[in-house]
Amino acid sequence: MQKISVVRIFMTLALILTSLNLVAKDAEKVEKEGNEDLKSKIEAYRDHHLQDSHDFTFFSDEETGKHYGFPLPIILWDNGLKVFSSSKFHHGETVAEVDGNYYKLYHSKIYKTDAEGTINYDEDHHPTNAKPLDFSITKNVVSMLFIASLMFFMFRSLAKSYKKNNGIPTGVGRFLEPLVLFVRDEIAIPNIGEKKYKKYMSFLLTIFFFVWFLNLLGMTPVGVNVTGNIAVTFGLALLTFLITNFTANKNYWGHIFWMPGVPTFMKIVLAPIELLGVIIKPFSLMIRLYANMTAGHIVIMSIIGLIFLAKHWLGSPLSFGLAFALSILELLVAALQAYIFTMLSALYFGMANEEAHH
């Protein structure tokens, strides 16, 4: 009897241990699946932050599925002009019907589809549906219009204060004047020269403050990543390219196509390389601004995501501290990138207007 009781005790303990082991494995599996689900949500939120969108959403409530923000106008050209509100898409959840045509918002792009919202794919899983020409007012466009309006009123206030107080700025002008003088004395004059810098000052001041304010706007909780959009940086670099080449003198083009003091054979070899450099210069402007701002946003958003993934008492405070430190560093990068873009633009303008040396 005693042997049977001991065997039963051991069997009972074995069953308890087995059950506890199974429960622990199930709990570990659930926790792992939960972490994977949370990780995918964080990655989706980070990608959404980096992309442009057809509505301005401040935040969303996951439990109720509500989005708090405001819709933006959709402007399409599809056998005629189609104008409607982005609220018809319900954040990509429904199909918009306009004049008998059906449109679907898929990965921030608008495709023509049927009433069911069917999206066809090719072998590489890329949508093959027709895309109408999209001239919509997106979140990035609204942000740029906001910054442009802000700059207009700020500099208008500065101009008025100069007029009223005999050249002495007041109010916001006291903040702007040292920066205007910095762009003039430290960027424009050293790179372009005292004789010709004035005709470029309006562009240099505009590009400096425009890029800087957009970079700062991207650091706010509004969540706008304008300078991390390669289309925006392409447009800014294109302006520098056009101004450089349309205001260049004969000496500039002479050094590109027929360098003085160089043997004829070397002129023929170097001319295509110099011509390629004309395109590479603005291309480097575009990539530098885009890559630096995008990388900064990705790193900060990823570290903030670690706050929610960390289960240890030490993990979340460390992630928060690191995210805070990098945010402070990103404020420096925001000003630095505006300075670099403006300085290199001024350098290209100076090269285009350099006089021949005898």
mmCIF file of C-alpha atoms in Angstrom:
data_model
loop_
_atom_site.group_PDB
_atom_site.id
_atom_site.type_symbol
_atom_site.label_atom_id
_atom_site.label_comp_id
_atom_site.label_asym_id
_atom_site.label_seq_id
_atom_site.Cartn_x
_atom_site.Cartn_y
_atom_site.Cartn_z
ATOM 1 C CA MET A 1 0.000 0.000 0.000
ATOM 2 C CA GLN A 2 2.800 2.362 0.851
ATOM 3 C CA LYS A 3 4.507 1.612 -2.511
ATOM 4 C CA ILE A 4 1.244 2.315 -4.370
ATOM 5 C CA SER A 5 0.772 5.613 -2.491
ATOM 6 C CA VAL A 6 4.341 6.710 -3.320
ATOM 7 C CA VAL A 7 3.786 5.841 -7.005
ATOM 8 C CA ARG A 8 0.534 7.825 -7.039
ATOM 9 C CA ILE A 9 2.270 10.816 -5.471
ATOM 10 C CA PHE A 10 5.027 10.702 -8.090
ATOM 11 C CA MET A 11 2.463 10.324 -10.892
ATOM 12 C CA THR A 12 0.465 13.276 -9.554
ATOM 13 C CA LEU A 13 3.582 15.440 -9.318
ATOM 14 C CA ALA A 14 4.557 14.460 -12.860
ATOM 15 C CA LEU A 15 1.100 15.433 -14.159
ATOM 16 C CA ILE A 16 1.278 18.787 -12.320
ATOM 17 C CA LEU A 17 4.725 19.538 -13.709
ATOM 18 C CA THR A 18 3.638 18.559 -17.228
ATOM 19 C CA SER A 19 0.552 20.781 -16.961
ATOM 20 C CA LEU A 20 2.616 23.703 -15.685
ATOM 21 C CA ASN A 21 5.098 23.211 -18.515
ATOM 22 C CA LEU A 22 2.282 23.217 -21.105
ATOM 23 C CA VAL A 23 0.745 26.324 -19.560
ATOM 24 C CA ALA A 24 4.119 28.075 -19.598
ATOM 25 C CA LYS A 25 4.636 27.161 -23.260
ATOM 26 C CA ASP A 26 1.149 28.389 -24.165
ATOM 27 C CA ALA A 27 1.738 31.631 -22.278
ATOM 28 C CA GLU A 28 5.094 32.081 -24.031
ATOM 29 C CA LYS A 29 3.439 31.423 -27.390
ATOM 30 C CA VAL A 30 0.653 33.935 -26.704
ATOM 31 C CA GLU A 31 3.170 36.524 -25.541
ATOM 32 C CA LYS A 32 5.300 35.930 -28.631
ATOM 33 C CA GLU A 33 2.277 36.257 -30.927
ATOM 34 C CA GLY A 34 1.240 39.402 -29.067
ATOM 35 C CA ASN A 35 4.719 40.896 -29.477
ATOM 36 C CA GLU A 36 4.740 40.029 -33.176
ATOM 37 C CA ASP A 37 1.319 41.657 -33.588
ATOM 38 C CA LEU A 38 2.477 44.758 -31.694
ATOM 39 C CA LYS A 39 5.687 44.859 -33.719
ATOM 40 C CA SER A 40 3.756 44.768 -37.006
ATOM 41 C CA LYS A 41 1.497 47.591 -35.773
ATOM 42 C CA ILE A 42 4.517 49.708 -34.843
ATOM 43 C CA GLU A 43 6.119 49.084 -38.250
ATOM 44 C CA ALA A 44 2.854 49.989 -40.001
ATOM 45 C CA TYR A 45 2.577 53.204 -37.966
ATOM 46 C CA ARG A 46 6.192 54.114 -38.737
ATOM 47 C CA ASP A 47 5.696 53.530 -42.474
ATOM 48 C CA HIS A 48 2.475 55.559 -42.402
ATOM 49 C CA HIS A 49 4.356 58.432 -40.750
ATOM 50 C CA LEU A 50 6.971 58.442 -43.525
ATOM 51 C CA GLN A 51 4.416 58.414 -46.354
ATOM 52 C CA ASP A 52 2.220 61.159 -47.707
ATOM 53 C CA SER A 53 -1.555 60.778 -47.339
ATOM 54 C CA HIS A 54 -4.803 62.141 -48.770
ATOM 55 C CA ASP A 55 -6.174 63.102 -45.354
ATOM 56 C CA PHE A 56 -4.796 64.814 -42.268
ATOM 57 C CA THR A 57 -5.124 62.424 -39.325
ATOM 58 C CA PHE A 58 -3.823 63.523 -35.926
ATOM 59 C CA PHE A 59 -4.486 60.237 -34.090
ATOM 60 C CA SER A 60 -6.741 57.178 -34.219
ATOM 61 C CA ASP A 61 -8.678 55.160 -31.664
ATOM 62 C CA GLU A 62 -8.017 51.459 -32.212
ATOM 63 C CA GLU A 63 -10.926 50.262 -30.094
ATOM 64 C CA THR A 64 -13.617 52.320 -31.828
ATOM 65 C CA GLY A 65 -11.866 52.546 -35.212
ATOM 66 C CA LYS A 66 -12.323 56.331 -35.311
ATOM 67 C CA HIS A 67 -9.812 58.676 -36.926
ATOM 68 C CA TYR A 68 -9.492 62.232 -35.631
ATOM 69 C CA GLY A 69 -8.485 64.751 -38.267
ATOM 70 C CA PHE A 70 -9.949 66.266 -41.404
ATOM 71 C CA PRO A 71 -10.293 65.148 -45.052
ATOM 72 C CA LEU A 72 -8.519 66.805 -47.967
ATOM 73 C CA PRO A 73 -9.730 67.463 -51.528
ATOM 74 C CA ILE A 74 -9.128 64.784 -54.154
ATOM 75 C CA ILE A 75 -8.445 66.184 -57.629
ATOM 76 C CA LEU A 76 -8.182 63.594 -60.420
ATOM 77 C CA TRP A 77 -8.038 63.765 -64.198
ATOM 78 C CA ASP A 78 -9.757 60.715 -65.673
ATOM 79 C CA ASN A 79 -11.464 61.593 -68.965
ATOM 80 C CA GLY A 80 -12.327 64.883 -67.306
ATOM 81 C CA LEU A 81 -11.836 66.573 -63.967
ATOM 82 C CA LYS A 82 -13.014 64.665 -60.872
ATOM 83 C CA VAL A 83 -13.113 66.586 -57.592
ATOM 84 C CA PHE A 84 -14.376 65.079 -54.337
ATOM 85 C CA SER A 85 -13.476 64.730 -50.661
ATOM 86 C CA SER A 86 -11.079 62.087 -49.371
ATOM 87 C CA SER A 87 -13.736 61.189 -46.774
ATOM 88 C CA LYS A 88 -15.331 59.024 -49.477
ATOM 89 C CA PHE A 89 -12.451 56.589 -49.089
ATOM 90 C CA HIS A 90 -12.916 56.278 -45.290
ATOM 91 C CA HIS A 91 -9.129 55.896 -44.910
ATOM 92 C CA GLY A 92 -8.963 53.293 -47.678
ATOM 93 C CA GLU A 93 -11.736 51.112 -46.261
ATOM 94 C CA THR A 94 -14.371 51.870 -48.937
ATOM 95 C CA VAL A 95 -14.553 52.503 -52.681
ATOM 96 C CA ALA A 96 -15.361 56.025 -53.900
ATOM 97 C CA GLU A 97 -17.933 56.325 -56.688
ATOM 98 C CA VAL A 98 -17.694 59.497 -58.810
ATOM 99 C CA ASP A 99 -19.685 60.015 -62.039
ATOM 100 C CA GLY A 100 -20.051 56.287 -62.564
ATOM 101 C CA ASN A 101 -16.329 55.602 -62.000
ATOM 102 C CA TYR A 102 -14.939 53.732 -59.006
ATOM 103 C CA TYR A 103 -11.681 54.599 -57.256
ATOM 104 C CA LYS A 104 -9.808 52.873 -54.435
ATOM 105 C CA LEU A 105 -7.122 54.242 -52.131
ATOM 106 C CA TYR A 106 -4.444 51.552 -51.881
ATOM 107 C CA HIS A 107 -1.057 52.182 -50.193
ATOM 108 C CA SER A 108 -1.566 55.970 -50.433
ATOM 109 C CA LYS A 109 -2.189 55.773 -54.195
ATOM 110 C CA ILE A 110 -5.490 56.026 -56.049
ATOM 111 C CA TYR A 111 -6.402 53.284 -58.536
ATOM 112 C CA LYS A 112 -9.360 52.894 -60.840
ATOM 113 C CA THR A 113 -11.367 49.789 -59.962
ATOM 114 C CA ASP A 114 -14.858 48.258 -59.929
ATOM 115 C CA ALA A 115 -17.689 48.546 -57.412
ATOM 116 C CA GLU A 116 -16.123 45.791 -55.261
ATOM 117 C CA GLY A 117 -12.737 47.520 -55.171
ATOM 118 C CA THR A 118 -10.842 44.739 -56.944
ATOM 119 C CA ILE A 119 -7.090 45.247 -57.225
ATOM 120 C CA ASN A 120 -5.255 43.127 -59.821
ATOM 121 C CA TYR A 121 -1.590 42.226 -59.432
ATOM 122 C CA ASP A 122 1.267 41.162 -61.680
ATOM 123 C CA GLU A 123 3.834 38.448 -60.978
ATOM 124 C CA ASP A 124 5.746 40.731 -58.594
ATOM 125 C CA HIS A 125 2.556 41.576 -56.667
ATOM 126 C CA HIS A 126 2.407 45.118 -58.054
ATOM 127 C CA PRO A 127 -1.055 46.592 -58.796
ATOM 128 C CA THR A 128 -1.920 46.650 -62.500
ATOM 129 C CA ASN A 129 -5.067 48.795 -62.218
ATOM 130 C CA ALA A 130 -5.124 52.051 -64.158
ATOM 131 C CA LYS A 131 -4.108 55.156 -62.192
ATOM 132 C CA PRO A 132 -5.729 58.501 -63.008
ATOM 133 C CA LEU A 133 -3.601 61.642 -62.936
ATOM 134 C CA ASP A 134 -3.572 62.725 -59.295
ATOM 135 C CA PHE A 135 -3.407 66.458 -58.521
ATOM 136 C CA SER A 136 -4.823 66.104 -55.014
ATOM 137 C CA ILE A 137 -4.036 68.405 -52.087
ATOM 138 C CA THR A 138 -2.206 65.940 -49.854
ATOM 139 C CA LYS A 139 -0.898 66.267 -46.296
ATOM 140 C CA ASN A 140 2.537 67.335 -47.542
ATOM 141 C CA VAL A 141 1.027 70.006 -49.791
ATOM 142 C CA VAL A 142 -0.991 71.414 -46.879
ATOM 143 C CA SER A 143 2.169 71.488 -44.752
ATOM 144 C CA MET A 144 4.133 73.333 -47.430
ATOM 145 C CA LEU A 145 1.320 75.868 -47.900
ATOM 146 C CA PHE A 146 1.231 76.380 -44.139
ATOM 147 C CA ILE A 147 4.988 76.990 -43.926
ATOM 148 C CA ALA A 148 4.888 79.284 -46.962
ATOM 149 C CA SER A 149 2.076 81.339 -45.378
ATOM 150 C CA LEU A 150 3.926 81.443 -42.044
ATOM 151 C CA MET A 151 7.093 82.699 -43.751
ATOM 152 C CA PHE A 152 5.133 85.331 -45.678
ATOM 153 C CA PHE A 153 3.583 86.817 -42.543
ATOM 154 C CA MET A 154 6.835 86.613 -40.550
ATOM 155 C CA PHE A 155 8.928 88.411 -43.160
ATOM 156 C CA ARG A 156 6.116 90.870 -43.866
ATOM 157 C CA SER A 157 6.177 91.716 -40.167
ATOM 158 C CA LEU A 158 9.969 92.130 -40.346
ATOM 159 C CA ALA A 159 9.688 94.481 -43.343
ATOM 160 C CA LYS A 160 7.022 96.581 -41.590
ATOM 161 C CA SER A 161 9.110 96.858 -38.426
ATOM 162 C CA TYR A 162 12.080 98.112 -40.480
ATOM 163 C CA LYS A 163 9.870 100.762 -42.071
ATOM 164 C CA LYS A 164 8.268 101.949 -38.813
ATOM 165 C CA ASN A 165 11.387 101.951 -36.609
ATOM 166 C CA ASN A 166 14.044 103.254 -39.014
ATOM 167 C CA GLY A 167 15.678 99.899 -39.662
ATOM 168 C CA ILE A 168 15.292 98.467 -36.164
ATOM 169 C CA PRO A 169 13.336 95.172 -36.027
ATOM 170 C CA THR A 170 10.712 94.475 -33.395
ATOM 171 C CA GLY A 171 8.745 91.430 -32.335
ATOM 172 C CA VAL A 172 9.464 88.328 -34.407
ATOM 173 C CA GLY A 173 11.863 90.422 -36.491
ATOM 174 C CA ARG A 174 14.415 90.272 -33.684
ATOM 175 C CA PHE A 175 14.558 86.519 -34.160
ATOM 176 C CA LEU A 176 14.708 86.668 -37.969
ATOM 177 C CA GLU A 177 17.258 89.459 -38.469
ATOM 178 C CA PRO A 178 20.340 87.588 -37.089
ATOM 179 C CA LEU A 179 19.483 84.607 -39.291
ATOM 180 C CA VAL A 180 19.041 86.807 -42.371
ATOM 181 C CA LEU A 181 22.418 88.428 -41.683
ATOM 182 C CA PHE A 182 23.961 84.987 -41.157
ATOM 183 C CA VAL A 183 22.754 83.788 -44.569
ATOM 184 C CA ARG A 184 24.043 86.988 -46.175
ATOM 185 C CA ASP A 185 27.437 87.284 -44.441
ATOM 186 C CA GLU A 186 28.342 83.617 -43.933
ATOM 187 C CA ILE A 187 26.756 81.911 -46.956
ATOM 188 C CA ALA A 188 25.950 84.271 -49.830
ATOM 189 C CA ILE A 189 28.884 86.716 -49.865
ATOM 190 C CA PRO A 190 31.739 84.196 -49.260
ATOM 191 C CA ASN A 191 30.464 81.810 -51.965
ATOM 192 C CA ILE A 192 29.041 84.173 -54.598
ATOM 193 C CA GLY A 193 30.916 87.420 -54.044
ATOM 194 C CA GLU A 194 29.907 90.937 -53.036
ATOM 195 C CA LYS A 195 29.121 92.016 -56.610
ATOM 196 C CA LYS A 196 26.492 89.403 -57.507
ATOM 197 C CA TYR A 197 25.172 87.934 -54.266
ATOM 198 C CA LYS A 198 22.139 90.247 -54.043
ATOM 199 C CA LYS A 199 20.255 88.707 -56.976
ATOM 200 C CA TYR A 200 20.391 85.288 -55.256
ATOM 201 C CA MET A 201 19.565 86.424 -51.721
ATOM 202 C CA SER A 202 15.786 86.047 -52.078
ATOM 203 C CA PHE A 203 16.134 82.417 -53.155
ATOM 204 C CA LEU A 204 18.765 81.577 -50.534
ATOM 205 C CA LEU A 205 16.704 83.071 -47.711
ATOM 206 C CA THR A 206 13.562 81.306 -48.942
ATOM 207 C CA ILE A 207 15.229 77.908 -49.267
ATOM 208 C CA PHE A 208 16.971 78.194 -45.880
ATOM 209 C CA PHE A 209 13.876 79.054 -43.853
ATOM 210 C CA PHE A 210 11.579 76.814 -45.922
ATOM 211 C CA VAL A 211 13.708 73.682 -45.414
ATOM 212 C CA TRP A 212 14.412 74.500 -41.773
ATOM 213 C CA PHE A 213 10.763 75.119 -40.838
ATOM 214 C CA LEU A 214 9.640 71.986 -42.701
ATOM 215 C CA ASN A 215 12.262 69.956 -40.834
ATOM 216 C CA LEU A 216 11.026 71.370 -37.518
ATOM 217 C CA LEU A 217 7.414 70.648 -38.459
ATOM 218 C CA GLY A 218 8.405 67.018 -38.971
ATOM 219 C CA MET A 219 9.580 66.886 -35.347
ATOM 220 C CA THR A 220 6.160 67.880 -33.964
ATOM 221 C CA PRO A 221 3.441 65.384 -32.906
ATOM 222 C CA VAL A 222 1.494 66.391 -36.049
ATOM 223 C CA GLY A 223 3.614 63.785 -37.814
ATOM 224 C CA VAL A 224 4.474 65.380 -41.166
ATOM 225 C CA ASN A 225 7.553 64.136 -43.012
ATOM 226 C CA VAL A 226 7.749 66.613 -45.912
ATOM 227 C CA THR A 227 11.517 66.773 -46.431
ATOM 228 C CA GLY A 228 11.585 62.969 -46.179
ATOM 229 C CA ASN A 229 9.562 62.872 -49.413
ATOM 230 C CA ILE A 230 11.921 62.530 -52.385
ATOM 231 C CA ALA A 231 9.484 64.374 -54.669
ATOM 232 C CA VAL A 232 9.794 67.475 -52.464
ATOM 233 C CA THR A 233 13.590 67.351 -52.296
ATOM 234 C CA PHE A 234 13.663 66.773 -56.058
ATOM 235 C CA GLY A 235 11.634 69.955 -56.594
ATOM 236 C CA LEU A 236 13.948 71.990 -54.353
ATOM 237 C CA ALA A 237 17.071 70.608 -56.044
ATOM 238 C CA LEU A 238 15.530 71.259 -59.473
ATOM 239 C CA LEU A 239 15.130 74.948 -58.595
ATOM 240 C CA THR A 240 18.825 75.160 -57.691
ATOM 241 C CA PHE A 241 19.725 73.369 -60.942
ATOM 242 C CA LEU A 242 17.650 75.739 -63.103
ATOM 243 C CA ILE A 243 18.863 78.921 -61.399
ATOM 244 C CA THR A 244 22.495 77.774 -61.608
ATOM 245 C CA ASN A 245 22.416 76.988 -65.313
ATOM 246 C CA PHE A 246 20.155 79.811 -66.511
ATOM 247 C CA THR A 247 22.198 82.490 -64.729
ATOM 248 C CA ALA A 248 25.630 81.042 -65.554
ATOM 249 C CA ASN A 249 28.100 83.090 -67.590
ATOM 250 C CA LYS A 250 30.189 82.098 -70.612
ATOM 251 C CA ASN A 251 33.199 81.279 -68.470
ATOM 252 C CA TYR A 252 31.171 78.599 -66.616
ATOM 253 C CA TRP A 253 30.096 76.837 -69.808
ATOM 254 C CA GLY A 254 33.555 77.275 -71.301
ATOM 255 C CA HIS A 255 35.106 75.352 -68.404
ATOM 256 C CA ILE A 256 32.585 72.557 -68.945
ATOM 257 C CA PHE A 257 32.756 72.019 -72.712
ATOM 258 C CA TRP A 258 36.194 73.399 -73.648
ATOM 259 C CA MET A 259 38.493 73.873 -70.674
ATOM 260 C CA PRO A 260 41.171 76.531 -71.290
ATOM 261 C CA GLY A 261 44.788 75.511 -70.982
ATOM 262 C CA VAL A 262 44.031 71.781 -71.430
ATOM 263 C CA PRO A 263 45.208 69.641 -74.398
ATOM 264 C CA THR A 264 42.549 69.024 -77.047
ATOM 265 C CA PHE A 265 42.395 65.271 -76.431
ATOM 266 C CA MET A 266 41.803 65.818 -72.714
ATOM 267 C CA LYS A 267 39.105 68.403 -73.488
ATOM 268 C CA ILE A 268 37.192 65.761 -75.440
ATOM 269 C CA VAL A 269 37.578 63.243 -72.596
ATOM 270 C CA LEU A 270 36.716 65.647 -69.761
ATOM 271 C CA ALA A 271 33.754 67.413 -71.396
ATOM 272 C CA PRO A 272 31.250 64.516 -70.842
ATOM 273 C CA ILE A 273 32.488 64.122 -67.256
ATOM 274 C CA GLU A 274 32.034 67.833 -66.538
ATOM 275 C CA LEU A 275 28.592 67.768 -68.155
ATOM 276 C CA LEU A 276 27.648 64.802 -65.976
ATOM 277 C CA GLY A 277 28.775 66.801 -62.943
ATOM 278 C CA VAL A 278 26.187 69.462 -63.804
ATOM 279 C CA ILE A 279 23.469 66.853 -63.143
ATOM 280 C CA ILE A 280 25.193 65.119 -60.223
ATOM 281 C CA LYS A 281 25.437 68.318 -58.146
ATOM 282 C CA PRO A 282 21.664 68.891 -57.730
ATOM 283 C CA PHE A 283 21.151 65.110 -57.469
ATOM 284 C CA SER A 284 23.437 65.057 -54.423
ATOM 285 C CA LEU A 285 21.398 67.911 -52.907
ATOM 286 C CA MET A 286 18.207 65.912 -53.372
ATOM 287 C CA ILE A 287 19.543 62.644 -51.922
ATOM 288 C CA ARG A 288 21.373 64.260 -48.997
ATOM 289 C CA LEU A 289 18.327 66.076 -47.633
ATOM 290 C CA TYR A 290 15.965 63.152 -48.291
ATOM 291 C CA ALA A 291 18.226 60.462 -46.810
ATOM 292 C CA ASN A 292 19.219 62.372 -43.676
ATOM 293 C CA MET A 293 15.703 63.402 -42.694
ATOM 294 C CA THR A 294 14.186 59.995 -43.502
ATOM 295 C CA ALA A 295 16.885 58.162 -41.526
ATOM 296 C CA GLY A 296 16.333 60.421 -38.518
ATOM 297 C CA HIS A 297 12.579 59.798 -38.515
ATOM 298 C CA ILE A 298 13.009 56.025 -38.894
ATOM 299 C CA VAL A 299 15.477 55.796 -35.997
ATOM 300 C CA ILE A 300 13.382 57.928 -33.626
ATOM 301 C CA MET A 301 10.117 56.142 -34.495
ATOM 302 C CA SER A 302 11.790 52.729 -34.064
ATOM 303 C CA ILE A 303 13.205 53.636 -30.649
ATOM 304 C CA ILE A 304 9.843 55.006 -29.521
ATOM 305 C CA GLY A 305 8.341 51.684 -30.607
ATOM 306 C CA LEU A 306 10.775 49.885 -28.285
ATOM 307 C CA ILE A 307 9.083 51.623 -25.346
ATOM 308 C CA PHE A 308 5.952 49.576 -26.039
ATOM 309 C CA LEU A 309 7.820 46.366 -26.857
ATOM 310 C CA ALA A 310 10.039 46.435 -23.756
ATOM 311 C CA LYS A 311 8.556 44.416 -20.885
ATOM 312 C CA HIS A 312 11.400 44.994 -18.441
ATOM 313 C CA TRP A 313 11.232 47.852 -15.937
ATOM 314 C CA LEU A 314 14.557 49.162 -17.251
ATOM 315 C CA GLY A 315 13.772 48.866 -20.983
ATOM 316 C CA SER A 316 11.099 51.538 -21.348
ATOM 317 C CA PRO A 317 12.961 54.321 -19.458
ATOM 318 C CA LEU A 318 16.130 53.612 -21.476
ATOM 319 C CA SER A 319 14.194 53.706 -24.757
ATOM 320 C CA PHE A 320 12.500 56.939 -23.734
ATOM 321 C CA GLY A 321 15.812 58.533 -22.731
ATOM 322 C CA LEU A 322 17.474 57.492 -25.980
ATOM 323 C CA ALA A 323 14.521 58.746 -28.054
ATOM 324 C CA PHE A 324 14.630 62.077 -26.186
ATOM 325 C CA ALA A 325 18.377 62.456 -26.762
ATOM 326 C CA LEU A 326 18.039 61.634 -30.459
ATOM 327 C CA SER A 327 15.149 64.105 -30.783
ATOM 328 C CA ILE A 328 17.408 66.849 -29.417
ATOM 329 C CA LEU A 329 20.079 65.779 -31.911
ATOM 330 C CA GLU A 330 17.495 65.789 -34.698
ATOM 331 C CA LEU A 331 16.726 69.450 -33.924
ATOM 332 C CA LEU A 332 20.377 70.189 -34.684
ATOM 333 C CA VAL A 333 20.200 68.087 -37.857
ATOM 334 C CA ALA A 334 17.086 70.003 -38.971
ATOM 335 C CA ALA A 335 19.019 73.299 -38.917
ATOM 336 C CA LEU A 336 22.207 71.705 -40.249
ATOM 337 C CA GLN A 337 20.487 70.262 -43.327
ATOM 338 C CA ALA A 338 18.896 73.626 -44.125
ATOM 339 C CA TYR A 339 22.329 75.261 -43.800
ATOM 340 C CA ILE A 340 24.049 72.657 -46.012
ATOM 341 C CA PHE A 341 21.388 72.865 -48.730
ATOM 342 C CA THR A 342 21.608 76.675 -48.768
ATOM 343 C CA MET A 343 25.410 76.763 -48.644
ATOM 344 C CA LEU A 344 25.837 74.281 -51.510
ATOM 345 C CA SER A 345 23.261 76.161 -53.594
ATOM 346 C CA ALA A 346 25.226 79.383 -53.007
ATOM 347 C CA LEU A 347 28.445 77.566 -53.906
ATOM 348 C CA TYR A 348 26.975 76.406 -57.224
ATOM 349 C CA PHE A 349 25.727 79.941 -57.950
ATOM 350 C CA GLY A 350 29.208 81.288 -57.250
ATOM 351 C CA MET A 351 30.817 78.731 -59.575
ATOM 352 C CA ALA A 352 28.335 79.662 -62.315
ATOM 353 C CA ASN A 353 29.236 83.363 -62.034
ATOM 354 C CA GLU A 354 32.983 83.126 -61.549
ATOM 355 C CA GLU A 355 34.909 85.439 -63.845
ATOM 356 C CA ALA A 356 37.755 84.250 -66.037
ATOM 357 C CA HIS A 357 41.237 84.558 -64.539
ATOM 358 C CA HIS A 358 44.005 85.770 -66.816
#
